[in-house]
CSV table of C-alpha atoms and ligand atoms in Angstrom, one decimal:
chain,number,residue,atom,x,y,z
A,1308,MET,CA,121.2,-92.1,151.5
A,1309,PRO,CA,124.7,-93.0,150.4
A,1310,ASP,CA,127.3,-90.2,150.5
A,1311,VAL,CA,128.2,-90.5,146.9
A,1312,SER,CA,125.8,-91.0,144.0
A,1313,VAL,CA,126.8,-91.5,140.3
A,1314,LEU,CA,124.8,-90.9,137.1
A,1315,ASN,CA,126.2,-92.7,134.0
A,1316,VAL,CA,126.2,-90.5,130.9
A,1317,LEU,CA,125.1,-92.4,127.9
A,1318,LEU,CA,125.3,-91.0,124.3
A,1319,HIS,CA,123.6,-93.0,121.6
A,1320,GLY,CA,123.4,-95.8,124.2
A,1321,ASP,CA,127.2,-95.9,125.0
A,1322,ALA,CA,128.6,-94.9,128.3
A,1323,ILE,CA,130.8,-91.8,127.8
A,1324,GLY,CA,131.2,-90.4,131.3
A,1325,THR,CA,129.8,-89.9,134.7
A,1326,ILE,CA,128.4,-87.2,136.9
A,1327,THR,CA,129.2,-87.8,140.5
A,1328,ASN,CA,127.5,-86.1,143.5
A,1329,VAL,CA,129.7,-85.9,146.6
A,1330,PRO,CA,129.0,-84.6,150.1
A,1331,GLY,CA,128.3,-80.9,150.2
A,1332,ASP,CA,126.1,-81.4,147.1
A,1333,GLN,CA,129.0,-80.8,144.7
A,1334,SER,CA,128.9,-82.4,141.2
A,1335,ILE,CA,131.8,-83.5,139.1
A,1336,PHE,CA,131.5,-84.4,135.4
A,1337,ALA,CA,134.2,-86.6,133.9
A,1338,PHE,CA,134.5,-88.3,130.5
A,1339,SER,CA,135.4,-92.1,130.4
A,1340,GLN,CA,138.8,-93.1,129.1
A,1341,GLY,CA,137.2,-95.0,126.2
A,1342,TYR,CA,135.5,-91.8,125.0
A,1343,ILE,CA,138.6,-89.8,125.4
A,1344,ASP,CA,140.6,-92.3,123.4
A,1345,ASN,CA,138.1,-92.7,120.6
A,1346,PRO,CA,139.2,-90.7,117.6
A,1347,ARG,CA,135.7,-91.2,116.0
A,1348,ARG,CA,133.9,-90.2,119.1
A,1349,PRO,CA,130.3,-89.0,118.6
A,1350,THR,CA,130.0,-85.3,119.5
A,1351,LEU,CA,128.5,-84.5,122.9
A,1352,SER,CA,128.9,-80.7,122.7
A,1353,LEU,CA,131.1,-78.1,121.0
A,1354,ARG,CA,131.6,-76.9,124.6
A,1355,PHE,CA,134.0,-79.8,125.0
A,1356,LYS,CA,135.9,-79.3,121.8
A,1357,ASP,CA,139.1,-77.3,121.9
A,1358,SER,CA,140.5,-75.1,119.1
A,1359,LEU,CA,142.5,-78.1,117.6
A,1360,GLY,CA,139.4,-80.4,117.6
A,1361,GLY,CA,140.6,-82.2,120.8
A,1362,LEU,CA,138.4,-83.1,123.8
A,1363,ILE,CA,138.3,-80.7,126.7
A,1364,THR,CA,138.4,-82.8,129.8
A,1365,ASP,CA,139.1,-80.3,132.6
A,1366,ILE,CA,135.6,-79.4,133.7
A,1367,PRO,CA,135.1,-77.3,136.8
A,1368,LYS,CA,133.1,-78.9,139.6
A,1369,THR,CA,129.9,-77.2,140.6
A,1370,GLN,CA,127.9,-76.6,143.8
A,1371,THR,CA,124.2,-77.5,144.1
A,1372,ARG,CA,124.0,-77.0,140.3
A,1373,VAL,CA,125.4,-79.1,137.5
A,1374,THR,CA,127.8,-77.8,134.9
A,1375,PRO,CA,125.9,-75.6,132.3
A,1376,PHE,CA,125.9,-78.2,129.6
A,1377,PHE,CA,123.6,-80.4,131.8
A,1378,ALA,CA,121.8,-77.6,133.5
A,1379,ASN,CA,120.5,-76.4,130.1
A,1380,MET,CA,118.7,-79.7,129.6
A,1381,LEU,CA,116.4,-79.0,132.6
A,1382,PRO,CA,113.3,-76.9,132.3
A,1383,GLU,CA,113.1,-73.4,133.8
A,1384,GLY,CA,110.4,-71.5,135.7
A,1385,SER,CA,107.1,-73.0,136.7
A,1386,MET,CA,107.6,-76.1,134.4
A,1387,ARG,CA,110.7,-77.0,136.5
A,1388,ASP,CA,108.9,-76.5,139.8
A,1389,TYR,CA,106.0,-78.7,138.6
A,1390,LEU,CA,108.3,-81.6,137.5
A,1391,ALA,CA,110.4,-81.3,140.7
A,1392,LEU,CA,107.3,-81.4,142.9
A,1393,ARG,CA,106.0,-84.5,141.2
A,1394,ALA,CA,109.4,-86.1,141.5
A,1395,GLY,CA,109.7,-85.2,145.2
A,1396,VAL,CA,113.0,-83.3,144.8
A,1397,SER,CA,114.0,-79.7,145.3
A,1398,SER,CA,113.9,-77.8,142.1
A,1399,ARG,CA,117.3,-76.2,143.0
A,1400,ARG,CA,119.2,-79.5,143.3
A,1401,GLU,CA,120.0,-80.2,139.7
A,1402,PHE,CA,121.8,-83.5,140.1
A,1403,PHE,CA,118.7,-85.0,141.7
A,1404,LEU,CA,116.4,-83.5,139.1
A,1405,LEU,CA,118.6,-85.0,136.4
A,1406,TRP,CA,118.4,-88.3,138.2
A,1407,ALA,CA,114.6,-88.1,138.1
A,1408,LEU,CA,114.2,-86.8,134.5
A,1409,GLY,CA,117.3,-88.2,132.8
A,1410,ALA,CA,115.7,-91.1,131.0
A,1411,ASP,CA,114.2,-88.8,128.3
A,1412,LEU,CA,116.4,-85.8,127.7
A,1413,PRO,CA,116.7,-83.6,124.6
A,1414,GLY,CA,119.0,-85.1,122.0
A,1415,ALA,CA,120.7,-88.5,122.2
A,1416,MET,CA,121.9,-88.4,125.8
A,1417,ILE,CA,120.5,-90.4,128.7
A,1418,LEU,CA,121.5,-90.2,132.4
A,1419,ALA,CA,121.1,-93.5,134.3
A,1420,PRO,CA,121.8,-94.0,138.0
A,1421,ALA,CA,124.9,-96.2,138.3
A,1422,ASP,CA,123.6,-98.3,141.2
A,1423,GLY,CA,120.3,-98.9,139.4
A,1424,ALA,CA,118.1,-96.9,141.9
A,1425,GLU,CA,115.4,-95.6,139.6
A,1426,LEU,CA,114.3,-92.8,141.9
A,1427,PRO,CA,116.4,-90.1,143.6
A,1428,PRO,CA,116.0,-89.8,147.4
A,1429,ASP,CA,112.6,-88.5,148.3
A,1430,GLU,CA,113.2,-85.1,149.8
A,1431,MET,CA,109.5,-84.4,150.5
A,1432,ASP,CA,109.3,-87.7,152.3
A,1433,ASP,CA,105.5,-87.8,152.0
A,1434,ASP,CA,104.8,-90.9,149.9
A,1435,ASP,CA,105.8,-94.4,149.4
A,1436,ASP,CA,107.9,-95.1,146.3
A,1437,ASP,CA,105.1,-96.8,144.5
A,1438,GLU,CA,103.0,-93.7,144.7
A,1439,ARG,CA,105.9,-91.6,143.6
A,1440,LYS,CA,106.6,-93.9,140.6
A,1441,LYS,CA,103.1,-93.3,139.4
A,1442,ARG,CA,103.3,-89.6,139.7
A,1443,ILE,CA,106.8,-88.9,138.5
A,1444,PHE,CA,107.5,-87.7,134.9
A,1445,ARG,CA,110.6,-89.1,133.3
A,1446,PHE,CA,111.2,-86.5,130.6
A,1447,SER,CA,112.9,-83.2,130.4
A,1448,LEU,CA,112.5,-80.3,127.9
A,1449,ALA,CA,114.1,-77.0,128.3
A,1450,GLY,CA,112.2,-73.7,128.4
A,1451,VAL,CA,109.6,-71.9,130.5
A,1452,GLN,CA,106.3,-72.8,128.9
A,1453,LEU,CA,104.4,-75.9,130.1
A,1454,LYS,CA,105.0,-78.6,127.6
A,1455,PHE,CA,105.0,-82.4,127.3
A,1456,SER,CA,106.4,-85.0,125.0
A,1457,ALA,CA,103.5,-86.7,123.2
A,1458,VAL,CA,102.7,-89.6,120.8
A,1459,LYS,CA,100.6,-88.9,117.7
A,1460,GLU,CA,97.5,-91.1,117.3
A,1461,ALA,CA,96.3,-92.4,113.9
A,1462,ALA,CA,93.1,-90.4,114.4
A,1463,GLY,CA,95.1,-87.2,114.6
A,1464,GLY,CA,95.0,-86.6,118.3
A,1465,LEU,CA,97.9,-86.6,120.7
A,1466,THR,CA,98.5,-88.7,123.8
A,1467,ILE,CA,100.8,-87.9,126.6
A,1468,PRO,CA,102.2,-91.2,127.7
A,1469,VAL,CA,101.7,-92.4,131.2
A,1470,GLN,CA,104.8,-91.3,133.3
A,1471,GLY,CA,105.6,-88.9,130.5
A,1472,MET,CA,108.3,-90.9,128.7
A,1473,GLY,CA,108.7,-91.3,125.0
A,1474,GLY,CA,106.8,-89.5,122.2
A,1475,SER,CA,108.1,-87.8,119.1
A,1476,TRP,CA,106.0,-84.6,119.3
A,1477,ILE,CA,106.2,-81.7,121.8
A,1478,VAL,CA,102.9,-80.2,123.0
A,1479,LYS,CA,103.0,-76.6,124.2
A,1480,LEU,CA,100.0,-75.7,126.3
A,1481,PRO,CA,98.3,-72.3,126.2
A,1482,SER,CA,99.7,-69.6,128.4
A,1483,THR,CA,97.6,-68.4,131.3
A,1484,LYS,CA,99.1,-65.0,131.0
A,1485,PHE,CA,98.8,-64.2,127.2
A,1486,ALA,CA,96.0,-65.0,124.8
A,1487,GLY,CA,96.5,-66.9,121.6
A,1488,VAL,CA,100.1,-67.9,122.0
A,1489,PRO,CA,99.7,-71.4,120.4
A,1490,GLU,CA,97.9,-69.8,117.4
A,1491,ASN,CA,100.6,-67.2,117.2
A,1492,GLU,CA,103.4,-69.7,117.2
A,1493,PHE,CA,101.6,-72.0,114.7
A,1494,SER,CA,101.1,-69.0,112.4
A,1495,MET,CA,104.7,-67.7,112.6
A,1496,MET,CA,106.1,-71.2,112.0
A,1497,SER,CA,103.7,-71.7,109.1
A,1498,LEU,CA,104.9,-68.4,107.6
A,1499,ALA,CA,108.6,-69.4,108.1
A,1500,ALA,CA,108.0,-72.7,106.3
A,1501,LYS,CA,106.3,-70.9,103.4
A,1502,ILE,CA,109.3,-68.5,103.1
A,1503,GLY,CA,111.5,-71.6,102.8
A,1504,MET,CA,112.9,-72.1,106.3
A,1505,ASP,CA,113.5,-75.5,107.7
A,1506,VAL,CA,110.4,-76.1,109.9
A,1507,PRO,CA,109.3,-79.5,111.4
A,1508,ASP,CA,105.7,-80.7,111.0
A,1509,ILE,CA,103.4,-78.6,113.2
A,1510,LYS,CA,99.8,-78.7,114.3
A,1511,LEU,CA,97.2,-76.8,116.3
A,1512,VAL,CA,95.3,-79.3,118.4
A,1513,SER,CA,92.2,-78.7,120.4
A,1514,LEU,CA,92.8,-79.5,124.1
A,1515,LYS,CA,89.9,-81.9,123.8
A,1516,ASP,CA,92.0,-84.1,121.4
A,1517,ILE,CA,94.9,-84.4,123.8
A,1518,SER,CA,94.7,-87.4,126.2
A,1519,GLY,CA,96.8,-88.0,129.2
A,1520,LEU,CA,97.1,-84.4,130.3
A,1521,PRO,CA,98.0,-84.6,134.0
A,1522,ASP,CA,96.1,-83.0,136.8
A,1523,GLY,CA,97.3,-80.0,138.6
A,1524,ILE,CA,98.2,-77.8,135.6
A,1525,GLY,CA,95.1,-75.6,136.0
A,1526,GLU,CA,92.1,-74.9,133.9
A,1527,LEU,CA,93.1,-74.7,130.2
A,1528,LYS,CA,90.9,-73.8,127.2
A,1529,GLY,CA,91.3,-73.7,123.5
A,1530,SER,CA,94.2,-75.1,121.5
A,1531,ALA,CA,97.7,-76.3,122.1
A,1532,TYR,CA,100.6,-76.1,119.7
A,1533,ALA,CA,102.4,-79.3,118.7
A,1534,ILE,CA,105.7,-79.7,116.8
A,1535,ARG,CA,107.3,-82.9,115.7
A,1536,ARG,CA,110.6,-83.5,117.6
A,1537,PHE,CA,113.7,-83.3,115.3
A,1538,ASP,CA,115.7,-85.1,117.9
A,1539,ARG,CA,113.6,-88.3,117.6
A,1540,ALA,CA,113.7,-90.3,114.4
A,1541,ASP,CA,110.6,-92.2,113.0
A,1542,ASP,CA,111.9,-95.4,114.4
A,1543,GLY,CA,112.1,-93.8,117.9
A,1544,SER,CA,115.9,-93.6,117.9
A,1545,ARG,CA,117.5,-90.4,119.1
A,1546,ILE,CA,119.3,-87.7,117.2
A,1547,HIS,CA,121.7,-85.6,119.2
A,1548,ILE,CA,121.1,-81.8,119.6
A,1549,GLU,CA,122.4,-79.0,121.8
A,1550,ASP,CA,121.5,-75.3,122.1
A,1551,PHE,CA,123.8,-72.3,122.0
A,1552,ALA,CA,123.7,-71.8,125.8
A,1553,GLN,CA,125.3,-75.3,126.0
A,1554,VAL,CA,127.8,-74.5,123.3
A,1555,PHE,CA,128.9,-71.3,125.1
A,1556,ASP,CA,128.9,-72.8,128.6
A,1557,VAL,CA,126.3,-70.3,129.8
A,1558,PHE,CA,123.7,-71.2,132.5
A,1559,PRO,CA,120.1,-70.9,131.2
A,1560,GLU,CA,119.3,-67.8,133.2
A,1561,ASP,CA,122.1,-66.0,131.2
A,1562,LYS,CA,120.5,-66.9,127.9
A,1563,TYR,CA,120.0,-63.2,127.0
A,1564,LYS,CA,123.6,-62.3,127.9
A,1565,ARG,CA,127.2,-63.4,127.4
A,1566,ALA,CA,127.0,-64.0,123.7
A,1567,SER,CA,125.6,-62.4,120.6
A,1568,MET,CA,124.4,-63.3,117.1
A,1569,ARG,CA,128.0,-62.8,116.0
A,1570,ASN,CA,129.2,-65.6,118.2
A,1571,ILE,CA,126.5,-67.9,116.9
A,1572,ALA,CA,127.4,-66.9,113.3
A,1573,ASP,CA,131.1,-67.7,114.1
A,1574,VAL,CA,130.3,-71.2,115.2
A,1575,ILE,CA,127.9,-71.9,112.2
A,1576,ALA,CA,130.5,-70.6,109.8
A,1577,ALA,CA,133.3,-72.7,111.3
A,1578,GLU,CA,131.4,-75.9,111.8
A,1579,ALA,CA,128.4,-76.0,109.4
A,1580,GLY,CA,129.1,-74.0,106.3
A,1581,GLN,CA,127.3,-71.7,103.8
A,1582,ASP,CA,123.8,-73.3,103.6
A,1583,ASP,CA,123.4,-72.9,107.3
A,1584,ILE,CA,124.7,-69.3,107.2
A,1585,ALA,CA,122.0,-68.5,104.7
A,1586,GLU,CA,119.4,-70.2,106.9
A,1587,LEU,CA,120.7,-68.3,110.0
A,1588,ILE,CA,120.2,-65.0,108.1
A,1589,ARG,CA,116.7,-66.0,106.9
A,1590,ARG,CA,115.7,-66.7,110.5
A,1591,MET,CA,117.2,-63.5,111.9
A,1592,VAL,CA,115.5,-61.4,109.2
A,1593,PHE,CA,112.2,-63.2,109.7
A,1594,ASN,CA,112.1,-62.9,113.5
A,1595,THR,CA,113.0,-59.2,113.4
A,1596,LEU,CA,110.2,-58.6,110.9
A,1597,ILE,CA,107.6,-60.4,113.0
A,1598,GLY,CA,108.8,-58.7,116.2
A,1599,ASN,CA,110.1,-61.7,118.0
A,1600,ALA,CA,112.1,-60.3,120.9
A,1601,ASP,CA,112.8,-63.8,122.4
A,1602,MET,CA,115.4,-65.4,120.2
A,1603,HIS,CA,117.9,-66.0,123.0
A,1604,LEU,CA,120.7,-68.6,123.1
A,1605,LYS,CA,118.4,-71.5,123.9
A,1606,ASN,CA,116.2,-70.8,120.8
A,1607,TRP,CA,119.1,-71.6,118.5
A,1608,SER,CA,120.3,-75.2,118.3
A,1609,LEU,CA,122.8,-77.5,116.6
A,1610,ILE,CA,121.9,-81.0,115.4
A,1611,TYR,CA,124.3,-83.9,114.8
A,1612,SER,CA,122.5,-86.1,112.3
A,1613,ASP,CA,125.7,-88.1,111.5
A,1614,ARG,CA,126.6,-88.1,115.2
A,1615,ARG,CA,129.7,-85.9,114.6
A,1616,THR,CA,129.1,-82.9,112.4
A,1617,ALA,CA,127.2,-79.8,113.7
A,1618,ARG,CA,124.5,-78.4,111.5
A,1619,LEU,CA,121.9,-75.7,112.4
A,1620,SER,CA,118.9,-77.5,113.7
A,1621,PRO,CA,115.4,-77.0,112.3
A,1622,ALA,CA,113.5,-74.0,113.5
A,1623,TYR,CA,111.4,-73.8,116.7
A,1624,ASP,CA,109.9,-71.2,119.1
A,1625,PHE,CA,109.1,-68.5,116.6
A,1626,VAL,CA,106.5,-66.2,118.3
A,1627,SER,CA,105.6,-62.6,117.5
A,1628,THR,CA,106.1,-61.2,121.0
A,1629,ILE,CA,105.3,-57.5,120.3
A,1630,PRO,CA,101.5,-58.0,120.7
A,1631,TYR,CA,102.2,-59.0,124.3
A,1632,ILE,CA,105.3,-57.1,125.4
A,1633,ASP,CA,105.8,-53.7,123.8
A,1634,SER,CA,109.5,-54.1,123.2
A,1635,ALA,CA,111.2,-54.0,119.8
A,1636,LYS,CA,114.6,-55.1,121.2
A,1637,SER,CA,116.1,-58.4,120.0
A,1638,ALA,CA,117.1,-60.9,122.7
A,1639,LEU,CA,120.7,-60.9,121.4
A,1640,THR,CA,122.8,-58.2,119.8
A,1641,ILE,CA,122.9,-58.3,116.0
A,1642,GLY,CA,125.8,-56.4,114.6
A,1643,ARG,CA,126.1,-53.3,116.8
A,1644,SER,CA,122.7,-53.1,118.3
A,1645,LYS,CA,119.7,-55.0,119.9
A,1646,GLN,CA,117.2,-52.5,118.6
A,1647,MET,CA,115.0,-53.8,115.7
A,1648,LYS,CA,114.8,-50.2,114.5
A,1649,ASP,CA,118.6,-50.6,113.7
A,1650,PHE,CA,118.2,-53.8,111.7
A,1651,SER,CA,119.3,-52.9,108.2
A,1652,ILE,CA,121.4,-54.3,105.4
A,1653,GLU,CA,124.2,-52.1,106.7
A,1654,GLN,CA,123.9,-53.8,110.1
A,1655,LEU,CA,124.1,-57.3,108.4
A,1656,LYS,CA,127.2,-56.2,106.5
A,1657,TYR,CA,128.8,-55.2,109.8
A,1658,LEU,CA,127.9,-58.7,111.2
A,1659,ALA,CA,129.3,-60.4,108.1
A,1660,GLY,CA,132.5,-58.5,108.4
A,1661,LYS,CA,133.0,-59.3,112.1
A,1662,ALA,CA,132.1,-63.0,111.7
A,1663,ARG,CA,133.8,-63.2,108.3
A,1664,LEU,CA,130.7,-64.4,106.5
A,1665,PRO,CA,130.5,-64.1,102.7
A,1666,GLU,CA,128.9,-60.6,102.4
A,1667,LYS,CA,127.0,-61.2,99.2
A,1668,LEU,CA,125.5,-64.4,100.6
A,1669,VAL,CA,124.3,-62.5,103.6
A,1670,THR,CA,122.8,-59.5,101.8
A,1671,ASP,CA,121.3,-61.5,99.0
A,1672,THR,CA,119.7,-63.9,101.4
A,1673,ALA,CA,118.4,-61.0,103.5
A,1674,ARG,CA,116.9,-59.2,100.5
A,1675,LYS,CA,115.2,-62.3,99.2
A,1676,THR,CA,113.8,-63.1,102.6
A,1677,VAL,CA,112.3,-59.6,103.0
A,1678,ALA,CA,110.7,-59.8,99.5
A,1679,LEU,CA,109.2,-63.2,100.2
A,1680,PHE,CA,108.0,-62.1,103.6
A,1681,HIS,CA,106.1,-59.1,102.1
A,1682,GLU,CA,104.5,-61.3,99.5
A,1683,ILE,CA,103.5,-64.1,101.8
A,1684,TRP,CA,102.5,-62.0,104.7
A,1685,ALA,CA,100.2,-59.9,102.5
A,1686,LYS,CA,98.5,-63.1,101.2
A,1687,GLU,CA,98.3,-65.1,104.4
A,1688,LYS,CA,97.7,-62.6,107.2
A,1689,LYS,CA,93.9,-62.8,106.8
A,1690,ASN,CA,94.0,-66.7,106.6
A,1691,LEU,CA,96.1,-67.3,109.7
A,1692,ALA,CA,94.7,-68.1,113.1
A,1693,LEU,CA,95.7,-64.6,114.3
A,1694,SER,CA,93.5,-62.0,116.0
A,1695,SER,CA,93.3,-58.6,114.3
A,1696,LYS,CA,95.2,-57.2,117.3
A,1697,VAL,CA,98.2,-59.4,116.5
A,1698,VAL,CA,98.0,-58.7,112.7
A,1699,ASP,CA,97.9,-54.9,113.4
A,1700,ALA,CA,100.8,-55.1,115.9
A,1701,ILE,CA,103.0,-56.9,113.3
A,1702,ASP,CA,101.9,-54.5,110.5
A,1703,ALA,CA,102.8,-51.5,112.7
A,1704,HIS,CA,106.1,-53.0,113.7
A,1705,ILE,CA,107.2,-53.9,110.1
A,1706,LYS,CA,107.2,-50.1,109.3
A,1707,THR,CA,109.8,-49.5,112.0
A,1708,VAL,CA,112.3,-52.1,110.7
A,1709,PRO,CA,114.7,-50.6,108.1
A,1710,VAL,CA,115.4,-53.9,106.4
A,1711,ALA,CA,111.7,-54.2,105.4
A,1712,ALA,CA,112.1,-51.3,103.0
A,1713,GLU,CA,115.5,-52.3,101.5
B,1099,LIG,N1,110.7,-79.6,117.4
B,1099,LIG,C1,111.6,-79.8,118.3
B,1099,LIG,N2,112.4,-80.9,118.3
B,1099,LIG,C2,113.3,-81.1,119.3
B,1099,LIG,N3,113.5,-80.3,120.3
B,1099,LIG,C3,112.8,-79.1,120.4
B,1099,LIG,C4,111.8,-78.9,119.4
B,1099,LIG,N4,111.2,-77.7,119.7
B,1099,LIG,C5,111.8,-77.3,120.9
B,1099,LIG,N5,112.7,-78.2,121.3
B,1099,LIG,C6,113.6,-78.1,122.5
B,1099,LIG,O1,112.7,-77.8,123.5
B,1099,LIG,C7,113.1,-76.6,124.2
B,1099,LIG,C8,111.9,-75.8,124.5
B,1099,LIG,O2,111.1,-75.5,123.4
B,1099,LIG,P1,110.6,-74.0,123.1
B,1099,LIG,O3,111.8,-73.2,122.9
B,1099,LIG,O4,109.6,-74.1,122.0
B,1099,LIG,O5,109.9,-73.7,124.5
B,1099,LIG,P2,109.6,-72.4,125.3
B,1099,LIG,O6,109.2,-72.8,126.7
B,1099,LIG,O7,108.7,-71.6,124.5
B,1099,LIG,O8,111.0,-71.7,125.4
B,1099,LIG,P3,111.3,-70.2,126.0
B,1099,LIG,O9,111.8,-70.5,127.4
B,1099,LIG,O10,112.3,-69.8,125.0
B,1099,LIG,O11,110.0,-69.4,126.0
B,1099,LIG,C9,114.0,-75.9,123.1
B,1099,LIG,O12,114.9,-75.1,123.8
B,1099,LIG,C10,114.6,-77.0,122.4
B,1099,LIG,O13,115.7,-77.5,123.1
B,1100,LIG,MG1,112.5,-71.5,123.8
């Protein structure tokens, strides 16, 4: 293996920088001069934007890992171990994982080996390269759940492409730990859409109607949840996105720490404007009412539809977690508290004051969302694909959230 390996960083197809791996497994990310000098440069990340709008080019080198902006594009947990195993690389060595998976990353970025070697060095050393090429997946999605990028068929089914690349839907497989998670997510996202939030097309799909599911993911039964990717246009072209762990330069394992809803609100107010502040408030209110304790930094994203301006991305990963984990504590601090029993109009006024959001917009939006939630939940809860256990858990939870009565 050569001592130094380089991955070209391409954004919307143009080379904008490199990640270089040097002996000792250190990685260095640097922008190209052309990108630095381009006054109309497409945005890679707010992480690299300074307070005057200039580009931050002084990026610390990392050991074994890559800098958080790139580390956040890799899956976590068992999903990561699974893809690493198939690629024949250690799940800890992030540069080599990116090498294997960098052809199909979230957003409009691609990582391509500079010397053209399609596969990273085989650390497992157990197969010839042809075998490895057949086995390897070339896509990456963040998060913990097992999920794949898929193509929708005319008949309504979904196909996971051979070698895993391409596809404009995400299929999230059922959890082996908790029952009914796809049904729960489908129901919560449907409710959010009915209440007026920006929700992509979604589907519940019988596992029988999904072809191309790989071996080795265990016995699965029932349905999977599918959502249309908002970072892929109809013609297959890519739309850039980033999550708030990337914006705040936080490694994925710190997604519950190091930043709060106030920090997210600050960014939305400065970069995106009032419509997105209202949408942020709707989503905060809704997820507190359904008892979603998992809205961490990676479950909020920005989208760059015009390649430069940040807007709040469409919604994803809304799940009522209280039926599974008996904790009514939000993933991130809202106002002064993480406790959902403290979530009130007063708390939102405090947040508005701190983040300098228009207070009336915040409180009006919150009240409207609560009213719509009650109306739509009462009408829909019997029609949704939810067990009575989940409905009862949400009904009991709502009574503990002050905003629900305001
Ligand atoms: N519709 C979508 N379009 C584009 N990207 C998406 C979409 N839905 C999710 N993503 C991206 O994929 C990542 C994983 O999705 P999601 O959050 O639903 O998975 P998860 O495994 O349930 O996450 P967690 O680790 O929070 O449990 C998200 O962080 C986001 O970057
Ligand atoms: Mg998530």
